[in-house]
Amino acid sequence: MNKITRYIFMAMSALALASCNDWLDVKPETEVREDDLLSSYKGYKEALAGCYTAMTSRDLYGEKLTMTNVECLANLWNMPNSSHRLELYYMHYHFYDDDVSRNALKAIYSGMYNVVVQANSIINHITANPASIADEQARNIVEGEARAIRAFCHFDILRLFGQMPQNAQKTVSLPYSESNDIYTLPPYYGFNDFAKKILSDLDAAEEKLGKSDPIMEYTFDELTGTDTNPADDLLEDNFLVYRRHRFNYWAVKALKARVYLYIGDNANAYKEAKAVIDARIKGKKVVELAGNNDYEQGHYALPSECLLALHITDLIDYSISTLGGDPSTRVLTEQVMYVSTRNLDNKLYAGQNTTSNNRYLNMWDHNTASPTGTKSPTIKKYYWNIKDNHTTLELHTALQIMPLLRLSEMYLIAMETTGSLAEANELYRTYMAARNVNITDDFASMDDVKAEVVNEYRREFYGEGQMFYCYKRTGEKSMMFSYQQMGDDEYVLPLPNTEFNPADKAAE
């Protein structure tokens, strides 16, 4: 039998920055350090910060699951150069059997389970010893965030390595890890039961955060001190502020909407998405669509509508060399991910009012040129001028961020899942007004709505790693920028060779 869970290993905050090795040599002193760390509120905060730090790895949401690999799976970027970007070239063509591809997928898979095991340590210690955090509010937040992290990572494992959510031609069982003991093999679950485990964790996270998250009482701006009336009584404890940068109550609700949509439970997807859209605190909406304001400030990742975003201190160190976006420099198209002018204008924004659409006008640098002068539009989502005088607060909250959940997605989910064509049209008008486009023609049918939602996923989430999952969820046979026919073999990424799949054993 293959070595199951070869990549799941004990890791705490000090190990969050370490690379994933096949088997960690777990020694008694490692377990002692873990017990010592998770014996106080301060230790739990450090361990939880380690989870988020691990998620910012370039093998995970710092790059591969946002900017590059998963976007190449969706063929969003022009064909990568095989001499300079072989890994991305293989992802573009869905070649998964080469060593380069296998190593890339192994790094993602192992990295995700690394985060999961760190979250498991927090959950298991806090449930076994609640007195380790005396304050109930802090204890609820720690456990709620850890459960949400565990659910989030497992869900993306399901979306990448799991079977098709509808009409699957092949079945895949995956391990749902809830133990931090390297010697305990996690049980494997089929698609439906795996999804139930995710939702169970999210229900628990919602219950914990709903009772204790400061976001239930204060606005996001009050909790970062950017509001004229900051939450002064909380600002001394940085664990209770910057709620956009950690799993908060509304981010959990948004993730539930995403999960329900993926598994085909439209009624619950609609309910959760609408709860986020309509949420209010002190008579004001919890979060609103960004509109022009973020773009006018040069905040191209639209931080004001983020429900959850990672803070990545060194993001600018590699985002420009990866995606371009700097209007002052020429790009090497064999190395930078870009979109051709023809694809941008004639396909991505075909039929759109590009004279006013703030995404088309502001999110893309249309004049990026190669050394030979050929224009190759690049995305500005993660660009800012480092020579400008940015405050530490602006860098932390608006520039050095990677969006993971945004309000715009909730609008698209609600549009797709509502039973009312009139409501779908109203939601779309509101959504597009924030993109500076006035909609005068309503959709004639829900089929038209769903087709446009797919188009909007393409326009909205470039560089955020969502389009491949949209294609997989809807079972698209071909993608906009590709002639390749898509099916289970292309959408279901193979498990690493050292990982065990019970379905394979049963088929023998």
XYZ file of C-alpha atoms in Angstrom:
508
model
C 0.000 0.000 0.000
C 1.225 3.507 -0.759
C 2.315 5.703 2.098
C -0.848 7.579 2.987
C -0.627 11.235 4.024
C 3.032 11.454 3.163
C 2.724 15.230 3.187
C 0.701 15.702 6.362
C 3.066 16.480 9.190
C 3.295 18.176 12.532
C 3.886 21.908 12.158
C 3.425 24.847 14.455
C 4.047 28.555 13.976
C 7.813 28.235 14.026
C 7.555 25.649 11.258
C 5.077 27.629 9.156
C 7.897 29.191 7.182
C 9.669 25.900 6.582
C 9.343 23.902 3.372
C 7.237 20.754 3.340
C 9.372 17.647 3.694
C 7.994 14.164 3.123
C 8.135 13.046 6.734
C 9.056 15.286 9.632
C 11.280 13.604 12.171
C 8.933 14.182 15.094
C 10.832 14.111 18.352
C 9.486 14.319 21.895
C 10.801 17.874 22.252
C 8.684 18.893 19.236
C 5.560 17.758 21.038
C 6.711 19.562 24.182
C 7.204 22.784 22.234
C 3.721 22.419 20.788
C 2.177 21.893 24.226
C 4.083 24.862 25.598
C 3.042 27.083 22.711
C -0.634 26.182 22.972
C -0.917 26.803 26.669
C -1.643 30.531 26.541
C -3.603 33.090 24.555
C -0.343 34.535 23.246
C 0.794 31.126 22.022
C -2.474 30.461 20.246
C -2.245 33.807 18.490
C 1.253 32.953 17.299
C 0.133 29.543 16.084
C -2.839 31.018 14.226
C -0.602 33.652 12.653
C 1.577 30.753 11.505
C -1.385 29.286 9.605
C -1.958 32.514 7.719
C 1.756 32.922 7.071
C 1.882 29.429 5.585
C -1.059 30.311 3.342
C 0.914 33.232 1.893
C 3.570 30.867 0.534
C 4.147 31.264 -3.184
C 3.321 27.571 -3.550
C -0.138 28.441 -2.207
C -2.093 31.709 -2.203
C 0.950 33.918 -2.533
C 1.173 32.905 -6.198
C 0.342 29.437 -7.537
C -3.266 29.314 -6.336
C -3.954 32.912 -7.336
C -1.665 34.479 -9.924
C -0.123 31.709 -11.974
C -0.729 27.956 -11.903
C -4.473 27.887 -11.315
C -4.982 30.770 -13.758
C -3.010 28.860 -16.377
C -5.293 25.882 -15.752
C -8.110 28.236 -16.810
C -6.069 29.445 -19.822
C -6.460 33.060 -18.721
C -2.920 34.053 -19.636
C -1.394 33.837 -23.079
C 0.443 30.568 -23.592
C 3.464 30.583 -21.245
C 6.886 30.245 -22.817
C 8.031 26.629 -22.459
C 11.693 27.640 -22.219
C 11.156 30.035 -19.331
C 7.893 28.909 -17.735
C 7.728 25.151 -18.343
C 5.624 24.450 -15.254
C 3.003 26.989 -16.341
C 3.212 25.777 -19.941
C 2.234 22.292 -18.748
C -0.588 23.717 -16.606
C -1.852 25.656 -19.639
C -2.116 22.440 -21.662
C -3.194 20.293 -18.683
C -0.172 18.017 -18.956
C -0.013 16.458 -15.497
C 2.257 13.446 -16.041
C 5.627 15.158 -16.396
C 7.911 15.409 -13.364
C 7.684 19.203 -13.502
C 3.896 19.060 -13.237
C 3.926 16.363 -10.580
C 6.323 18.361 -8.416
C 4.208 21.488 -8.762
C 1.036 19.650 -7.750
C 2.876 17.915 -4.927
C 3.998 21.290 -3.550
C 0.430 22.598 -3.585
C -1.074 19.449 -2.082
C 1.498 19.114 0.671
C 1.438 22.832 1.405
C -2.317 22.798 1.899
C -2.193 19.876 4.282
C 0.641 21.582 6.139
C -1.725 24.459 6.906
C -4.493 22.015 7.812
C -2.343 20.164 10.357
C -1.343 23.454 11.979
C -5.021 24.371 12.262
C -5.744 20.900 13.669
C -3.230 21.446 16.454
C -4.999 24.639 17.479
C -8.471 23.076 17.342
C -7.517 19.919 19.195
C -5.600 21.678 21.940
C -8.272 24.284 22.583
C -11.094 21.741 22.696
C -9.117 19.451 24.993
C -8.064 22.268 27.295
C -10.478 25.251 27.085
C -8.904 26.768 30.188
C -5.749 27.455 28.185
C -7.561 30.617 27.031
C -9.475 32.019 29.960
C -11.408 34.649 28.017
C -14.388 33.106 26.206
C -14.417 35.710 23.422
C -10.777 35.104 22.579
C -11.255 31.344 22.803
C -14.211 31.422 20.410
C -12.334 33.556 17.906
C -9.262 31.305 17.957
C -11.269 28.145 17.423
C -13.586 29.773 14.881
C -10.719 31.012 12.751
C -8.851 27.700 12.927
C -11.928 25.760 11.835
C -12.537 28.175 8.973
C -8.926 27.835 7.808
C -9.223 24.049 7.897
C -12.430 24.178 5.867
C -11.005 26.693 3.382
C -7.932 24.605 2.591
C -9.869 21.352 2.373
C -12.346 22.997 0.015
C -9.639 24.051 -2.414
C -8.155 20.559 -2.225
C -11.604 19.315 -3.230
C -11.880 21.849 -6.064
C -8.462 20.932 -7.439
C -8.055 17.214 -6.794
C -11.648 16.155 -6.248
C -14.034 14.794 -8.844
C -16.356 16.882 -10.968
C -19.160 18.237 -8.774
C -21.764 17.323 -11.396
C -21.927 14.302 -13.708
C -18.580 12.895 -12.593
C -17.098 10.236 -14.852
C -14.453 9.285 -12.305
C -14.670 9.255 -8.526
C -12.010 10.476 -6.137
C -11.780 10.002 -2.375
C -9.769 12.508 -0.374
C -8.449 12.617 3.206
C -10.145 15.082 5.552
C -7.491 15.638 8.173
C -8.605 16.481 11.714
C -5.592 15.180 13.624
C -2.224 16.725 14.374
C -0.742 13.316 15.111
C 1.478 12.193 12.254
C 0.825 8.560 13.152
C -2.955 8.898 12.762
C -4.064 8.290 9.195
C -6.992 10.527 8.266
C -10.133 8.871 6.907
C -10.955 9.246 3.224
C -14.305 10.544 2.014
C -16.149 10.644 -1.259
C -17.287 13.961 -2.718
C -20.559 14.388 -0.803
C -19.216 13.324 2.574
C -16.072 15.428 2.113
C -18.271 18.465 1.415
C -20.316 17.713 4.539
C -17.123 17.778 6.603
C -16.246 21.187 5.178
C -19.694 22.561 5.970
C -19.604 21.084 9.458
C -16.395 22.992 10.192
C -17.910 26.162 8.736
C -21.057 25.779 10.814
C -18.897 25.480 13.936
C -16.815 28.493 12.883
C -19.949 30.536 12.267
C -21.338 29.623 15.675
C -18.115 30.568 17.481
C -17.505 33.808 15.596
C -21.148 34.812 15.661
C -20.943 35.010 19.455
C -17.573 36.706 19.778
C -16.224 38.348 16.597
C -15.831 42.131 17.069
C -17.101 42.519 13.496
C -20.574 41.814 14.885
C -20.347 45.128 16.730
C -17.818 47.283 14.864
C -17.176 48.065 11.205
C -14.084 46.893 9.367
C -12.810 50.487 9.312
C -13.352 50.950 13.033
C -11.343 47.808 13.655
C -8.347 49.082 11.680
C -8.374 52.567 13.135
C -9.066 54.094 9.717
C -12.514 55.254 10.781
C -13.043 58.633 12.456
C -14.489 56.677 15.401
C -12.086 53.769 15.871
C -12.761 50.932 18.277
C -10.253 52.289 20.786
C -11.039 49.706 23.423
C -9.998 46.902 21.055
C -7.092 48.406 19.157
C -4.556 47.475 21.837
C -5.046 43.783 21.037
C -4.078 43.347 17.385
C -5.799 39.981 17.416
C -9.165 41.733 17.591
C -8.490 44.175 14.770
C -7.647 43.917 11.046
C -10.532 41.472 10.742
C -10.329 41.550 6.930
C -6.954 39.847 7.172
C -8.243 36.880 9.121
C -11.326 34.743 8.957
C -14.180 36.790 10.351
C -17.873 35.985 10.678
C -18.814 37.437 7.281
C -15.950 35.710 5.511
C -17.235 32.404 6.896
C -20.712 33.178 5.548
C -19.201 34.045 2.163
C -17.201 30.826 2.078
C -20.352 28.857 2.861
C -22.045 30.524 -0.125
C -19.107 29.490 -2.327
C -19.178 25.900 -1.067
C -22.940 25.538 -1.446
C -22.789 26.869 -4.997
C -20.014 24.434 -5.913
C -21.899 21.381 -4.644
C -25.130 22.464 -6.345
C -27.138 23.559 -3.296
C -28.441 26.768 -4.853
C -30.989 27.543 -2.153
C -28.368 27.690 0.604
C -25.853 29.430 -1.665
C -28.403 32.177 -2.256
C -29.269 32.442 1.440
C -25.635 32.829 2.520
C -24.703 35.241 -0.279
C -27.695 37.462 0.438
C -26.902 37.451 4.159
C -23.504 38.958 3.362
C -24.863 41.442 0.807
C -27.569 42.694 3.178
C -25.498 42.633 6.398
C -25.556 45.850 8.393
C -23.860 47.211 11.494
C -25.080 50.399 13.140
C -27.409 50.973 10.205
C -24.579 50.803 7.669
C -23.725 47.977 5.288
C -20.923 45.792 6.594
C -19.209 45.969 3.211
C -20.086 47.606 -0.084
C -18.917 47.185 -3.662
C -15.780 49.188 -4.265
C -16.900 51.467 -7.093
C -14.374 54.005 -8.346
C -12.940 54.962 -4.975
C -10.389 52.146 -4.672
C -9.153 52.636 -8.227
C -8.775 56.386 -7.709
C -6.484 55.660 -4.768
C -4.462 53.113 -6.737
C -5.856 50.215 -4.711
C -6.336 47.830 -7.626
C -7.077 44.709 -5.562
C -10.254 46.453 -4.334
C -9.527 46.138 -0.612
C -12.679 47.961 0.466
C -14.872 45.092 -0.787
C -12.670 42.290 0.536
C -14.253 40.008 3.090
C -10.983 38.123 3.520
C -7.521 38.968 2.237
C -4.034 37.784 3.109
C -1.388 40.319 4.021
C 1.795 39.551 2.049
C 4.665 41.842 2.994
C 6.923 40.925 0.052
C 4.170 40.836 -2.586
C 5.612 43.667 -4.681
C 8.993 41.895 -4.747
C 7.635 39.331 -7.197
C 4.212 40.467 -8.412
C 5.599 42.778 -11.106
C 8.090 40.232 -12.444
C 5.266 37.673 -12.481
C 2.320 39.703 -13.792
C 3.739 43.045 -14.914
C 1.460 46.002 -14.303
C 4.216 48.606 -13.960
C 3.625 51.241 -16.666
C 7.190 52.526 -16.353
C 8.935 49.310 -17.392
C 8.943 47.050 -20.409
C 8.141 43.400 -19.876
C 9.752 40.211 -21.039
C 6.719 38.429 -22.444
C 8.431 35.045 -22.223
C 8.480 35.464 -18.442
C 5.493 37.666 -17.530
C 1.877 36.526 -17.598
C -0.111 38.759 -19.948
C -3.158 38.887 -22.208
C -3.060 39.840 -25.866
C -4.852 43.034 -26.843
C -7.073 41.000 -29.164
C -8.161 38.645 -26.385
C -8.682 41.479 -23.932
C -10.728 43.702 -26.240
C -12.447 41.261 -28.567
C -13.139 38.379 -26.193
C -12.885 39.260 -22.515
C -14.653 42.602 -22.875
C -16.596 41.879 -26.050
C -19.866 43.801 -26.082
C -18.940 45.738 -22.942
C -18.929 49.491 -22.520
C -15.175 49.853 -22.181
C -15.286 53.649 -22.288
C -16.529 53.726 -18.701
C -15.910 50.259 -17.206
C -13.517 50.974 -14.372
C -12.036 47.475 -14.425
C -11.088 47.710 -18.094
C -9.734 51.234 -17.659
C -7.918 50.844 -14.342
C -7.137 47.214 -13.646
C -5.194 46.710 -16.864
C -2.094 48.449 -18.157
C -3.003 48.501 -21.843
C 0.309 50.000 -22.929
C 2.694 47.502 -21.399
C 5.254 46.816 -24.108
C 7.922 44.244 -24.765
C 11.506 45.324 -25.511
C 10.556 45.303 -29.211
C 7.638 47.653 -28.556
C 4.788 45.146 -28.952
C 1.935 46.019 -26.607
C 0.972 43.213 -24.245
C -1.642 44.223 -21.642
C -0.758 43.192 -18.092
C -2.808 43.336 -14.939
C -2.206 46.027 -12.314
C -4.024 44.269 -9.472
C -0.880 43.806 -7.389
C 1.064 46.853 -8.537
C 1.804 50.064 -6.699
C 4.602 52.560 -7.081
C 7.076 51.867 -4.301
C 8.497 55.372 -4.771
C 5.246 56.929 -3.603
C 4.828 57.863 0.029
C 2.573 55.071 1.274
C 1.836 54.861 4.976
C 2.357 51.618 6.833
C -1.405 51.392 7.362
C -2.104 51.793 3.622
C 0.473 49.158 2.741
C -0.929 46.745 5.291
C -4.621 47.207 4.551
C -4.798 48.168 0.861
C -1.675 47.292 -1.129
C 0.135 44.276 0.279
C -2.956 42.107 0.040
C -4.164 39.008 -1.777
C -7.989 38.860 -1.984
C -9.487 35.493 -1.071
C -13.161 36.445 -0.739
C -14.837 39.578 -2.120
C -18.341 40.980 -2.004
C -18.556 40.976 -5.810
C -18.589 37.168 -5.726
C -21.609 37.264 -3.419
C -23.480 39.352 -5.992
C -22.654 36.870 -8.735
C -23.690 33.917 -6.568
C -26.973 35.599 -5.650
C -27.633 36.433 -9.301
C -27.102 32.842 -10.365
C -29.115 31.228 -7.586
C -32.091 33.532 -7.113
C -35.444 32.228 -8.258
C -36.461 35.698 -9.417
C -35.391 37.075 -12.786
C -36.342 40.551 -11.572
C -34.012 40.228 -8.593
C -31.196 38.928 -10.811
C -31.555 42.014 -12.996
C -31.602 44.309 -9.965
C -28.478 42.694 -8.525
C -26.695 42.994 -11.853
C -27.569 46.685 -12.194
C -26.159 47.358 -8.723
C -23.065 45.269 -9.408
C -22.323 46.936 -12.749
C -23.020 50.427 -11.390
C -20.077 49.822 -9.051
C -18.057 49.004 -12.176
C -19.175 52.388 -13.543
C -21.480 50.872 -16.175
C -25.133 51.809 -16.485
C -27.239 48.772 -17.423
C -30.372 49.576 -19.415
C -31.234 46.193 -20.974
C -32.475 43.478 -18.632
C -31.789 39.774 -19.006
C -34.607 37.953 -20.753
C -34.105 34.616 -18.958
C -32.187 32.956 -16.146
C -30.139 31.108 -18.758
C -28.923 34.499 -19.970
C -28.112 35.457 -16.390
C -26.027 32.328 -15.813
C -24.108 32.810 -19.057
C -23.221 36.380 -18.098
C -22.200 35.317 -14.601
C -19.516 33.099 -16.159
C -18.329 36.075 -18.215
C -18.205 38.206 -15.090
C -16.130 35.629 -13.203
C -13.579 35.946 -16.010
C -13.502 39.744 -15.875
C -13.703 40.125 -12.121
C -11.290 37.632 -10.607
C -8.263 37.727 -12.911
C -5.183 36.879 -10.879
C -7.270 35.644 -7.925
C -7.555 31.992 -8.952
C -11.308 31.486 -9.285
C -12.012 30.894 -12.976
C -10.804 27.282 -13.205
C -13.209 26.336 -10.438
C -16.045 28.138 -12.196
C -15.355 26.168 -15.375
C -15.143 22.910 -13.415
C -18.331 23.618 -11.494
C -20.297 24.379 -14.641
C -18.683 21.542 -16.628
C -17.550 23.797 -19.463
C -16.347 21.707 -22.405
C -14.141 24.480 -23.742
C -12.646 27.597 -22.220
C -12.671 31.049 -23.766
C -8.985 31.286 -24.634
C -8.460 27.631 -25.572
C -9.352 25.146 -28.277
C -8.700 22.179 -25.996
C -11.691 20.033 -25.106
C -12.132 19.787 -21.355
C -13.330 16.789 -19.381
C -12.662 14.882 -16.192
C -9.045 14.167 -17.123
C -8.324 17.887 -17.479
C -10.416 19.172 -14.573
C -9.470 16.546 -11.966
C -5.845 17.074 -11.025
C -4.100 13.794 -10.183
C -3.169 13.102 -6.597
C 0.571 12.922 -5.928
C 1.986 9.500 -6.731
C 2.662 8.789 -3.059
C -0.927 9.515 -2.061
C -3.413 6.704 -1.652
C -6.816 6.818 -3.369
C -9.259 4.198 -2.028
C -11.246 4.392 -5.280
C -8.212 3.120 -7.192
C -7.841 0.173 -4.791
C -11.524 -0.688 -5.088
C -11.257 -0.745 -8.862
C -8.497 -3.369 -8.833
